Tab-separated table of C-alpha atoms in Angstrom:
chain	number	residue	atom	x	y	z
A	102	UNK	CA	-26.369	172.731	40.876
A	103	UNK	CA	-24.505	175.771	41.919
A	104	UNK	CA	-21.246	174.476	41.415
A	105	UNK	CA	-21.863	173.503	37.737
A	106	UNK	CA	-23.434	177.216	37.424
A	107	UNK	CA	-20.169	178.586	38.656
A	108	UNK	CA	-18.168	176.312	36.518
A	109	UNK	CA	-19.900	177.729	33.468
A	110	UNK	CA	-19.573	180.945	34.436
A	111	UNK	CA	-16.050	180.530	35.155
A	112	UNK	CA	-15.494	178.950	31.620
A	113	UNK	CA	-17.119	182.123	29.973
A	114	UNK	CA	-14.702	184.153	31.871
A	115	UNK	CA	-11.898	183.580	29.634
A	116	UNK	CA	-14.006	184.730	26.960
A	117	UNK	CA	-14.921	188.124	28.797
A	118	UNK	CA	-18.171	187.291	30.146
A	119	UNK	CA	-20.168	190.199	31.469
A	120	UNK	CA	-22.561	188.800	33.688
A	121	UNK	CA	-25.489	190.884	35.295
A	122	UNK	CA	-25.601	190.234	38.848
A	123	UNK	CA	-28.275	191.063	41.292
A	124	UNK	CA	-27.213	193.609	43.968
A	125	UNK	CA	-29.019	194.893	47.174
A	126	UNK	CA	-28.798	198.172	45.620
A	127	UNK	CA	-31.035	197.141	42.871
A	128	UNK	CA	-34.640	195.527	43.743
A	129	UNK	CA	-35.261	193.723	40.435
A	130	UNK	CA	-33.259	190.925	39.069
A	131	UNK	CA	-31.459	191.432	36.215
A	132	UNK	CA	-30.556	188.460	33.420
A	133	UNK	CA	-28.050	185.656	33.877
A	134	UNK	CA	-24.623	184.958	32.662
A	135	UNK	CA	-23.811	186.278	29.257
A	136	UNK	CA	-20.669	186.482	26.926
A	137	UNK	CA	-21.490	189.433	25.226
A	138	UNK	CA	-23.779	192.273	26.221
A	139	UNK	CA	-27.364	192.295	25.253
A	140	UNK	CA	-26.727	193.681	21.647
A	141	UNK	CA	-24.188	191.294	21.193
A	142	UNK	CA	-21.252	193.882	21.932
A	143	UNK	CA	-17.937	192.714	23.369
A	144	UNK	CA	-17.001	193.688	26.873
A	145	UNK	CA	-14.919	196.359	27.480
A	146	UNK	CA	-12.515	194.521	29.688
A	147	UNK	CA	-12.732	190.903	30.421
A	148	UNK	CA	-14.054	189.796	34.011
A	149	UNK	CA	-11.227	189.251	36.531
A	150	UNK	CA	-10.064	189.799	39.992
A	151	UNK	CA	-7.375	192.570	40.523
A	152	UNK	CA	-4.149	191.741	39.126
A	153	UNK	CA	-2.128	192.272	42.074
A	154	UNK	CA	-3.650	189.326	43.409
A	155	UNK	CA	-1.821	187.201	40.866
A	156	UNK	CA	-4.573	184.604	40.821
A	157	UNK	CA	-4.186	181.123	39.037
A	158	UNK	CA	-7.387	180.017	37.299
A	159	UNK	CA	-8.047	177.421	39.808
A	160	UNK	CA	-7.770	180.159	42.595
A	161	UNK	CA	-10.070	182.111	40.459
A	162	UNK	CA	-12.464	179.349	40.254
A	163	UNK	CA	-12.264	178.571	44.213
A	164	UNK	CA	-12.604	182.151	44.953
A	165	UNK	CA	-16.477	182.199	43.609
A	166	UNK	CA	-17.576	179.648	45.889
A	167	UNK	CA	-20.707	181.311	47.667
A	168	UNK	CA	-20.664	178.431	50.081
A	169	UNK	CA	-17.594	178.757	51.789
A	170	UNK	CA	-16.599	182.459	50.815
A	171	UNK	CA	-12.730	182.095	50.779
A	172	UNK	CA	-10.646	185.130	51.742
A	173	UNK	CA	-8.178	186.312	49.022
A	174	UNK	CA	-5.253	188.338	50.150
A	175	UNK	CA	-1.885	189.416	48.918
A	176	UNK	CA	0.273	186.904	48.441
A	177	UNK	CA	3.196	186.626	50.667
A	178	UNK	CA	6.046	188.013	48.923
A	179	UNK	CA	4.217	190.102	46.664
A	180	UNK	CA	4.359	193.782	47.538
A	181	UNK	CA	1.942	196.585	47.038
A	182	UNK	CA	3.106	200.151	47.230
A	183	UNK	CA	3.466	201.633	50.950
A	184	UNK	CA	3.261	197.976	51.946
A	185	UNK	CA	-0.553	198.029	51.632
A	186	UNK	CA	-2.611	195.411	52.877
A	187	UNK	CA	-5.506	193.882	51.296
A	188	UNK	CA	-8.503	191.459	51.423
A	189	UNK	CA	-11.571	190.647	49.482
A	190	UNK	CA	-14.489	187.908	49.640
A	191	UNK	CA	-17.204	187.223	47.339
A	192	UNK	CA	-21.039	187.833	48.442
A	193	UNK	CA	-23.126	184.791	49.905
A	194	UNK	CA	-24.799	184.000	46.900
A	195	UNK	CA	-27.073	187.294	45.697
A	196	UNK	CA	-24.623	187.623	42.196
A	197	UNK	CA	-22.737	184.955	40.457
A	198	UNK	CA	-19.609	187.028	40.709
A	199	UNK	CA	-17.598	189.338	43.169
A	200	UNK	CA	-18.657	192.542	41.662
A	201	UNK	CA	-16.367	194.691	44.001
A	202	UNK	CA	-13.072	195.621	41.927
A	203	UNK	CA	-9.925	197.496	43.296
A	204	UNK	CA	-6.614	198.936	42.013
A	205	UNK	CA	-3.382	200.066	43.914
A	206	UNK	CA	-0.764	201.852	41.638
A	207	UNK	CA	2.053	204.144	41.839
A	208	UNK	CA	2.276	206.611	38.916
A	209	UNK	CA	4.194	209.568	37.835
A	210	UNK	CA	2.792	212.876	36.750
A	211	UNK	CA	4.744	213.745	33.683
A	212	UNK	CA	7.902	215.723	33.118
A	213	UNK	CA	9.039	216.481	36.782
A	214	UNK	CA	8.009	212.966	37.536
A	215	UNK	CA	6.140	213.565	40.752
A	216	UNK	CA	4.991	210.398	42.175
A	217	UNK	CA	1.503	209.677	42.651
A	218	UNK	CA	-0.054	206.882	44.644
A	219	UNK	CA	-3.685	205.655	43.916
A	220	UNK	CA	-5.762	203.120	45.714
A	221	UNK	CA	-9.433	202.683	44.594
A	222	UNK	CA	-12.323	200.543	45.450
A	223	UNK	CA	-15.493	200.088	43.334
A	224	UNK	CA	-18.552	198.643	44.408
A	225	UNK	CA	-20.393	197.155	41.165
A	226	UNK	CA	-23.988	196.787	41.080
A	227	UNK	CA	-26.155	194.944	38.027
A	228	UNK	CA	-22.925	193.683	36.722
A	229	UNK	CA	-19.191	194.181	36.782
A	230	UNK	CA	-18.851	196.348	33.533
A	231	UNK	CA	-18.663	199.895	35.034
A	232	UNK	CA	-16.602	198.815	38.015
A	233	UNK	CA	-14.096	196.857	35.927
A	234	UNK	CA	-13.475	199.766	33.580
A	235	UNK	CA	-12.986	202.290	36.371
A	236	UNK	CA	-10.615	200.185	38.308
A	237	UNK	CA	-8.492	200.035	35.056
A	238	UNK	CA	-8.940	203.660	33.892
A	239	UNK	CA	-9.707	206.364	36.667
A	240	UNK	CA	-6.210	206.716	37.817
A	241	UNK	CA	-4.723	207.198	34.476
A	242	UNK	CA	-7.420	210.023	33.768
A	243	UNK	CA	-6.557	211.655	37.352
A	244	UNK	CA	-2.878	211.519	36.172
A	245	UNK	CA	-3.116	212.828	32.809
A	246	UNK	CA	-5.344	215.803	34.294
A	247	UNK	CA	-2.514	216.588	36.827
A	248	UNK	CA	0.043	216.471	34.058
A	249	UNK	CA	-1.793	219.396	32.706
A	250	UNK	CA	-0.827	221.561	35.475
A	251	UNK	CA	2.344	219.832	36.375
A	252	UNK	CA	4.027	223.121	36.055
A	253	UNK	CA	1.931	224.438	38.935
A	254	UNK	CA	2.690	221.247	41.013
A	255	UNK	CA	6.544	222.170	40.749
A	256	UNK	CA	5.722	225.348	42.522
A	257	UNK	CA	3.738	224.728	45.271
A	258	UNK	CA	4.399	227.921	47.102
A	259	UNK	CA	2.966	230.179	44.626
A	260	UNK	CA	-1.099	230.143	44.148
A	261	UNK	CA	-2.013	229.036	40.568
A	262	UNK	CA	-2.655	231.497	38.126
A	263	UNK	CA	-6.540	232.834	37.444
A	264	UNK	CA	-6.081	232.411	33.996
A	265	UNK	CA	-3.172	230.534	31.948
A	266	UNK	CA	-1.286	232.328	29.345
A	267	UNK	CA	-2.122	230.829	25.708
A	268	UNK	CA	1.534	229.481	25.416
A	269	UNK	CA	0.925	227.971	28.899
A	270	UNK	CA	3.669	229.835	30.041
A	271	UNK	CA	3.861	228.856	33.899
A	272	UNK	CA	5.806	231.850	35.216
A	273	UNK	CA	3.283	234.519	34.143
A	274	UNK	CA	2.747	237.219	36.346
A	275	UNK	CA	-1.025	237.775	37.537
A	276	UNK	CA	-1.893	241.403	36.614
A	277	UNK	CA	-5.461	241.636	37.933
A	278	UNK	CA	-6.201	240.762	41.426
A	279	UNK	CA	-8.699	238.320	41.998
A	280	UNK	CA	-9.889	235.254	44.666
A	281	UNK	CA	-6.862	233.300	45.616
A	282	UNK	CA	-7.206	229.684	44.915
A	283	UNK	CA	-4.864	227.310	46.734
A	284	UNK	CA	-3.160	224.529	44.876
A	285	UNK	CA	-4.833	221.937	47.239
A	286	UNK	CA	-8.243	223.175	45.942
A	287	UNK	CA	-7.034	223.017	42.388
A	288	UNK	CA	-5.928	219.332	42.712
A	289	UNK	CA	-9.213	218.700	44.331
A	290	UNK	CA	-10.833	219.968	41.332
A	291	UNK	CA	-8.627	217.839	39.083
A	292	UNK	CA	-9.981	214.782	40.950
A	293	UNK	CA	-13.851	215.981	40.613
A	294	UNK	CA	-13.393	216.589	36.833
A	295	UNK	CA	-11.756	213.211	36.355
A	296	UNK	CA	-14.450	211.326	37.780
A	297	UNK	CA	-17.008	213.173	35.593
A	298	UNK	CA	-14.843	212.444	32.627
A	299	UNK	CA	-14.790	208.640	33.860
A	300	UNK	CA	-18.446	208.931	33.665
A	301	UNK	CA	-18.657	210.406	30.469
A	302	UNK	CA	-16.071	207.671	28.944
A	303	UNK	CA	-18.213	204.863	30.156
A	304	UNK	CA	-21.361	206.275	28.313
A	305	UNK	CA	-19.350	206.950	25.048
A	306	UNK	CA	-18.106	203.313	25.134
A	307	UNK	CA	-21.386	201.723	25.834
A	308	UNK	CA	-21.981	202.509	21.969
A	309	UNK	CA	-19.273	199.975	21.164
A	310	UNK	CA	-18.812	197.580	24.061
A	311	UNK	CA	-20.958	195.739	26.849
A	312	UNK	CA	-20.247	197.850	29.952
A	313	UNK	CA	-22.618	196.459	32.573
A	314	UNK	CA	-23.805	198.160	35.464
A	315	UNK	CA	-22.920	200.876	37.431
A	316	UNK	CA	-20.606	201.194	40.528
A	317	UNK	CA	-19.870	203.258	43.830
A	318	UNK	CA	-16.256	204.589	43.543
A	319	UNK	CA	-13.952	205.406	46.372
A	320	UNK	CA	-10.363	206.752	45.638
A	321	UNK	CA	-7.505	207.570	47.569
A	322	UNK	CA	-4.726	209.795	46.170
A	323	UNK	CA	-1.510	210.560	47.652
A	324	UNK	CA	0.321	213.598	45.966
A	325	UNK	CA	3.089	215.839	47.545
A	326	UNK	CA	2.334	214.981	51.439
A	327	UNK	CA	-1.354	214.906	51.085
A	328	UNK	CA	-3.931	212.315	50.776
A	329	UNK	CA	-7.339	213.068	48.809
A	330	UNK	CA	-10.126	211.039	49.523
A	331	UNK	CA	-12.668	211.217	47.019
A	332	UNK	CA	-15.920	209.165	47.595
A	333	UNK	CA	-18.949	208.904	45.321
A	334	UNK	CA	-21.200	206.414	46.678
A	335	UNK	CA	-21.717	204.387	49.964
A	336	UNK	CA	-18.208	202.908	50.183
A	337	UNK	CA	-16.340	204.375	53.478
A	338	UNK	CA	-12.653	205.462	54.323
A	339	UNK	CA	-11.129	206.283	57.899
A	340	UNK	CA	-7.869	207.275	59.249
A	341	UNK	CA	-7.226	205.325	62.377
A	342	UNK	CA	-4.535	207.442	64.231
A	343	UNK	CA	-3.655	206.663	67.687
A	344	UNK	CA	-6.554	204.398	68.080
A	345	UNK	CA	-8.804	207.552	67.294
A	346	UNK	CA	-11.198	207.556	64.154
A	347	UNK	CA	-10.908	210.310	61.619
A	348	UNK	CA	-13.704	209.990	59.069
A	349	UNK	CA	-12.697	210.834	55.514
A	350	UNK	CA	-15.989	210.175	53.770
A	351	UNK	CA	-19.756	210.500	53.988
A	352	UNK	CA	-22.304	207.841	52.347
A	353	UNK	CA	-24.400	209.145	49.518
A	354	UNK	CA	-27.851	207.295	49.973
A	355	UNK	CA	-31.485	208.134	49.090
A	356	UNK	CA	-31.753	209.417	52.819
A	357	UNK	CA	-28.440	211.414	52.772
A	358	UNK	CA	-29.325	212.936	49.407
A	359	UNK	CA	-33.043	213.201	50.076
A	360	UNK	CA	-33.212	217.087	49.433
A	361	UNK	CA	-31.140	217.210	46.355
A	362	UNK	CA	-33.040	214.319	44.772
A	363	UNK	CA	-36.515	216.075	45.688
A	364	UNK	CA	-35.547	219.139	44.492
A	365	UNK	CA	-34.650	217.886	41.032
A	366	UNK	CA	-37.942	216.043	40.970
A	367	UNK	CA	-39.739	219.450	41.967
A	368	UNK	CA	-37.826	221.323	39.249
A	369	UNK	CA	-38.312	218.672	36.652
A	370	UNK	CA	-41.297	216.802	37.279
A	371	UNK	CA	-41.137	215.429	33.515
A	372	UNK	CA	-38.407	213.075	35.059
A	373	UNK	CA	-40.798	211.379	37.518
A	374	UNK	CA	-42.773	209.953	34.514
A	375	UNK	CA	-46.317	210.842	36.264
A	376	UNK	CA	-45.658	207.616	38.335
A	377	UNK	CA	-43.539	209.343	41.246
A	378	UNK	CA	-44.185	212.093	43.353
A	379	UNK	CA	-41.001	214.198	44.907
A	380	UNK	CA	-43.055	214.608	48.038
A	381	UNK	CA	-42.154	212.221	51.057
A	382	UNK	CA	-44.575	210.854	53.278
A	383	UNK	CA	-44.209	208.208	56.262
A	384	UNK	CA	-45.770	205.506	54.493
A	385	UNK	CA	-47.990	204.848	51.258
A	386	UNK	CA	-51.344	206.995	51.164
A	387	UNK	CA	-54.485	204.708	50.681
A	388	UNK	CA	-57.170	206.174	48.337
A	389	UNK	CA	-59.653	206.119	51.136
A	390	UNK	CA	-57.262	208.870	52.693
A	391	UNK	CA	-57.888	211.786	50.231
A	392	UNK	CA	-58.748	215.063	51.567
A	393	UNK	CA	-57.304	213.866	55.069
A	394	UNK	CA	-54.347	215.560	56.774
A	395	UNK	CA	-51.178	213.709	56.582
A	396	UNK	CA	-47.460	214.194	57.719
A	397	UNK	CA	-45.049	215.002	54.756
A	398	UNK	CA	-41.847	216.789	53.758
A	399	UNK	CA	-40.418	218.140	50.642
A	400	UNK	CA	-37.205	219.435	49.203
A	401	UNK	CA	-37.160	222.947	51.360
A	402	UNK	CA	-37.815	220.774	54.536
A	403	UNK	CA	-35.631	219.003	57.258
A	404	UNK	CA	-38.671	218.605	59.633
A	405	UNK	CA	-42.107	217.404	58.728
A	406	UNK	CA	-45.544	218.869	58.602
A	407	UNK	CA	-49.431	218.116	57.737
A	408	UNK	CA	-50.753	218.536	54.400
A	409	UNK	CA	-54.213	217.753	52.667
A	410	UNK	CA	-53.885	214.674	50.785
A	411	UNK	CA	-54.773	215.269	46.835
A	412	UNK	CA	-54.793	212.801	44.160
A	413	UNK	CA	-51.177	213.577	43.038
A	414	UNK	CA	-49.947	212.384	46.487
A	415	UNK	CA	-51.122	208.941	45.861
A	416	UNK	CA	-48.264	208.369	43.418
A	417	UNK	CA	-45.089	206.297	44.556
A	418	UNK	CA	-42.647	208.343	46.453
A	419	UNK	CA	-39.468	209.576	44.691
A	420	UNK	CA	-37.647	208.270	47.844
A	421	UNK	CA	-39.179	205.487	49.726
A	422	UNK	CA	-37.882	202.949	52.596
A	423	UNK	CA	-35.727	203.422	55.548
A	424	UNK	CA	-32.042	202.664	56.197
A	425	UNK	CA	-30.399	200.041	53.905
A	426	UNK	CA	-33.935	199.546	52.259
A	427	UNK	CA	-34.311	203.304	51.305
A	428	UNK	CA	-34.696	203.318	47.311
A	429	UNK	CA	-34.627	206.116	44.634
A	430	UNK	CA	-37.899	205.012	42.490
A	431	UNK	CA	-38.207	201.818	44.191
A	432	UNK	CA	-35.021	200.725	42.241
A	433	UNK	CA	-31.595	201.724	43.543
A	434	UNK	CA	-29.974	202.333	46.905
A	435	UNK	CA	-27.042	204.754	46.296
A	436	UNK	CA	-27.154	208.221	44.857
A	437	UNK	CA	-23.551	208.582	43.652
A	438	UNK	CA	-21.459	206.602	41.228
A	439	UNK	CA	-20.254	205.970	37.742
A	440	UNK	CA	-22.127	204.183	34.896
A	441	UNK	CA	-25.925	203.307	35.280
A	442	UNK	CA	-26.616	205.211	31.856
A	443	UNK	CA	-29.327	202.842	30.808
A	444	UNK	CA	-30.763	201.720	34.353
A	445	UNK	CA	-34.562	202.328	34.147
A	446	UNK	CA	-37.403	202.114	36.566
A	447	UNK	CA	-38.640	198.206	36.398
A	448	UNK	CA	-41.256	197.594	33.638
A	449	UNK	CA	-41.114	201.355	32.484
A	450	UNK	CA	-39.323	203.764	30.239
A	451	UNK	CA	-38.026	206.014	33.022
A	452	UNK	CA	-34.388	206.718	33.376
A	453	UNK	CA	-32.781	206.797	36.904
A	454	UNK	CA	-29.614	208.291	35.808
A	455	UNK	CA	-30.568	212.071	35.995
A	456	UNK	CA	-31.096	211.578	39.768
A	457	UNK	CA	-27.537	210.148	40.175
A	458	UNK	CA	-24.467	212.078	40.772
A	459	UNK	CA	-20.901	210.973	39.426
A	460	UNK	CA	-19.424	213.894	41.565
A	461	UNK	CA	-17.244	212.681	44.566
A	462	UNK	CA	-16.907	214.671	47.625
A	463	UNK	CA	-13.200	215.051	48.268
A	464	UNK	CA	-11.790	215.189	51.756
A	465	UNK	CA	-7.816	216.239	52.213
A	466	UNK	CA	-5.888	214.786	54.948
A	467	UNK	CA	-2.161	216.400	55.423
A	468	UNK	CA	0.503	213.556	56.514
A	469	UNK	CA	2.836	216.267	56.938
A	470	UNK	CA	1.052	217.915	59.741
A	471	UNK	CA	0.606	214.839	61.801
A	472	UNK	CA	3.108	212.240	63.528
A	473	UNK	CA	2.335	208.928	62.783
A	474	UNK	CA	3.308	205.431	64.370
A	475	UNK	CA	3.571	202.040	62.246
A	476	UNK	CA	-0.127	201.118	63.618
A	477	UNK	CA	-1.847	204.391	62.212
A	478	UNK	CA	-3.488	203.657	58.821
A	479	UNK	CA	-6.042	204.413	56.440
A	480	UNK	CA	-8.945	201.872	55.809
A	481	UNK	CA	-10.912	201.665	52.669
A	482	UNK	CA	-13.917	199.293	52.199
A	483	UNK	CA	-17.192	198.891	50.355
A	484	UNK	CA	-20.330	199.151	52.312
A	485	UNK	CA	-20.361	195.454	52.869
A	486	UNK	CA	-17.726	195.939	55.634
A	487	UNK	CA	-19.470	198.719	57.251
A	488	UNK	CA	-23.033	196.974	57.260
A	489	UNK	CA	-22.595	195.260	60.441
A	490	UNK	CA	-19.135	196.733	61.781
A	491	UNK	CA	-18.888	200.603	63.157
A	492	UNK	CA	-16.081	202.705	62.616
A	493	UNK	CA	-15.146	202.174	66.454
A	494	UNK	CA	-15.255	198.534	65.911
A	495	UNK	CA	-12.978	198.675	63.099
A	496	UNK	CA	-10.415	201.088	64.577
A	497	UNK	CA	-10.498	198.808	67.770
A	498	UNK	CA	-10.246	195.560	65.540
A	499	UNK	CA	-7.268	197.289	63.511
A	500	UNK	CA	-5.525	198.660	66.598
A	501	UNK	CA	-5.537	195.349	68.492
A	502	UNK	CA	-4.478	193.177	65.501
A	503	UNK	CA	-1.549	195.390	64.561
A	504	UNK	CA	-0.142	195.835	68.254
A	505	UNK	CA	0.089	192.105	68.261
A	506	UNK	CA	1.829	191.838	64.904
A	507	UNK	CA	5.592	192.370	64.251
A	508	UNK	CA	6.287	195.882	63.314
A	509	UNK	CA	8.672	194.319	60.654
A	510	UNK	CA	6.486	191.892	59.080
A	511	UNK	CA	5.431	193.218	55.633
A	512	UNK	CA	2.394	191.243	55.628
A	513	UNK	CA	1.126	192.723	58.831
A	514	UNK	CA	-1.276	195.121	57.026
A	515	UNK	CA	-2.853	192.417	54.708
A	516	UNK	CA	-3.076	190.178	57.778
A	517	UNK	CA	-5.089	193.332	59.460
A	518	UNK	CA	-7.229	193.486	56.286
A	519	UNK	CA	-8.292	189.642	56.601
A	520	UNK	CA	-8.807	190.056	60.190
A	521	UNK	CA	-11.044	192.613	59.580
A	522	UNK	CA	-12.776	191.194	56.586
A	523	UNK	CA	-13.301	187.827	58.425
A	524	UNK	CA	-15.321	189.754	61.231
A	525	UNK	CA	-17.891	191.426	58.967
A	526	UNK	CA	-18.407	188.167	57.131
A	527	UNK	CA	-18.648	185.947	60.343
A	528	UNK	CA	-18.817	182.345	60.439
A	529	UNK	CA	-20.879	179.806	58.263
A	530	UNK	CA	-23.649	178.464	60.975
A	531	UNK	CA	-26.927	176.584	60.340
A	532	UNK	CA	-28.621	179.910	60.182
A	533	UNK	CA	-26.302	181.585	57.616
A	534	UNK	CA	-23.260	183.676	58.107
A	535	UNK	CA	-23.026	184.595	61.700
A	536	UNK	CA	-20.676	187.354	63.695
A	537	UNK	CA	-19.005	186.586	67.113
A	538	UNK	CA	-22.284	188.175	69.011
A	539	UNK	CA	-24.621	185.779	66.761
A	540	UNK	CA	-25.904	188.947	64.858
A	541	UNK	CA	-26.274	188.162	61.018
A	542	UNK	CA	-22.836	188.773	59.062
A	543	UNK	CA	-22.674	190.750	55.827
A	544	UNK	CA	-23.619	188.742	52.742
A	545	UNK	CA	-22.226	191.483	50.431
A	546	UNK	CA	-19.123	191.535	48.267
A	547	UNK	CA	-16.324	192.799	50.594
A	548	UNK	CA	-13.144	194.645	49.719
A	549	UNK	CA	-10.603	196.085	52.280
A	550	UNK	CA	-7.488	198.113	51.877
A	551	UNK	CA	-5.583	198.712	55.153
A	552	UNK	CA	-2.756	201.401	54.251
A	553	UNK	CA	0.108	202.439	56.592
A	554	UNK	CA	0.429	206.194	56.950
A	555	UNK	CA	4.200	205.760	57.900
A	556	UNK	CA	7.166	204.480	56.550
A	557	UNK	CA	6.445	205.323	52.828
A	558	UNK	CA	8.966	207.818	52.860
A	559	UNK	CA	11.453	205.042	51.893
A	560	UNK	CA	8.759	203.390	49.474
A	561	UNK	CA	10.576	203.484	45.872
C-alpha cells in the first residue's frame, strides 16, 4: 500500500506536485498529495531533490522509501565548491516526501566579481513549497543586495559612509561625524534584510502560485575571508576546530523565544483570538482552581511567582509543552523561519504568522584570523541530526572519521557527512530506528553539510 502511494506521489512529481506533509513542528494533519495548491494554483517550483545530487528518476523514486531510508550523497566524481561534503535521508514516514531542501553555490557579486560562496539548509514543514523556493532564490537575493554595496566591498579598509550620495559616488567624503559602522555589520544587515525580502516574496507569490508550508532557514555565506552564519529556526551549525566545538547558531523555539512571544501577546491581545492567554502556567488549570494561587510567569519574568487564578487564566497558554513538544498556540514548534503566511490554529481563524519571525541571527567567524587543518570543518544540519546527537558527539565522530580518511580523497567530507547522518538515523530493528546505544534514532528528514575550512584558497 505504502509503495503504491509513493509511486503515485512520484508520478505526480514530474507535474510538480506540491504535497502537504505532516511535520513534528505541527500538531495537525494537513491534506494529502495534490498536483496543484488548494486554489488550483500551479506550484512555484516543482518538487525535487537538490540538483547537485544529479538523481535519476529511479534514484529519486528509491530515495522516498520510508521503510529503508536510503542515504543520498554526492556522487563520486561530482564536486561542490570547497570540496563540500553532503548527505541526506528521508523521514521514517511522517510526511510523504523529504521536506528538507539544500543549496550550495558559488556566485559573484557584480562588477569587481567578488566571489561569494553560499550553503543553505531549509527544513520544511506542512509541505515543501517554501523550502524549495528559498533554496532556489535566497542566495540570489543576498548576492543582489551585496551588488548594491559592491563599491564599499572594494574598499574594505574604509568604513561605509553614513549617507550615500544621490549619484552613488563611492568616494564621497563624510562631512559630519557619527557612529562608525563596520563593513562586517553592513554585510550582516544585508543578510538580515535578504531573509525578510525572501519572506515577503513568498507571501507576494502565493497570490499566483501554490507555495505550501514554511521552513526553517540556515545559511552560511563566505565573503572576503569571513563566514557569516545566519539562522532562522531550529537547524544548527557548529565549527569543529582542532576537535573543539564552536557553536555558530542558537535555536529559535517556543521555549527560547518565550518572552518575545508573550510580550507580543501582552501588547496585542487581539492576536490571541480570545482563545489563548500570554501567561505561562506549569500545567493546564482546572475550573475548580479559580481563586487559588498558582505558579505563573509572564513576559517580564525569567523566574516564577504565585498569582491568584482568575477566569481569563483558564484559556489555553500561548506557549505550552516542554522541549521538542513545546508549541506556539498548540500548533508549531519553531518560532523563526520563512513562509507559513496562511498557517492558522486548528479549527479557528487565528493566524500564527504574527508570532513567527523571519529575521535570522547572524554570527561571524573570521577564517583568516585562525589556523585550520584538513579536519577542521563547518557542520550544518537540520534538527533531525541534532535531536539525537550532541554537538560534542558530532565533533568527536567527524574528527575520528576524518583522521582515518586519506587527506587527498575529495570524497572525505561527503563520507564524513554520511557517517554523521547514519549515526542519527540509526539502524532499523524490530522496534523502529535505533542508535548504537539502542536509544531511538531520529525519524525526521536529515540533511548535513560538512564544509572544510582549509584548502579552498585554491578553489576556482
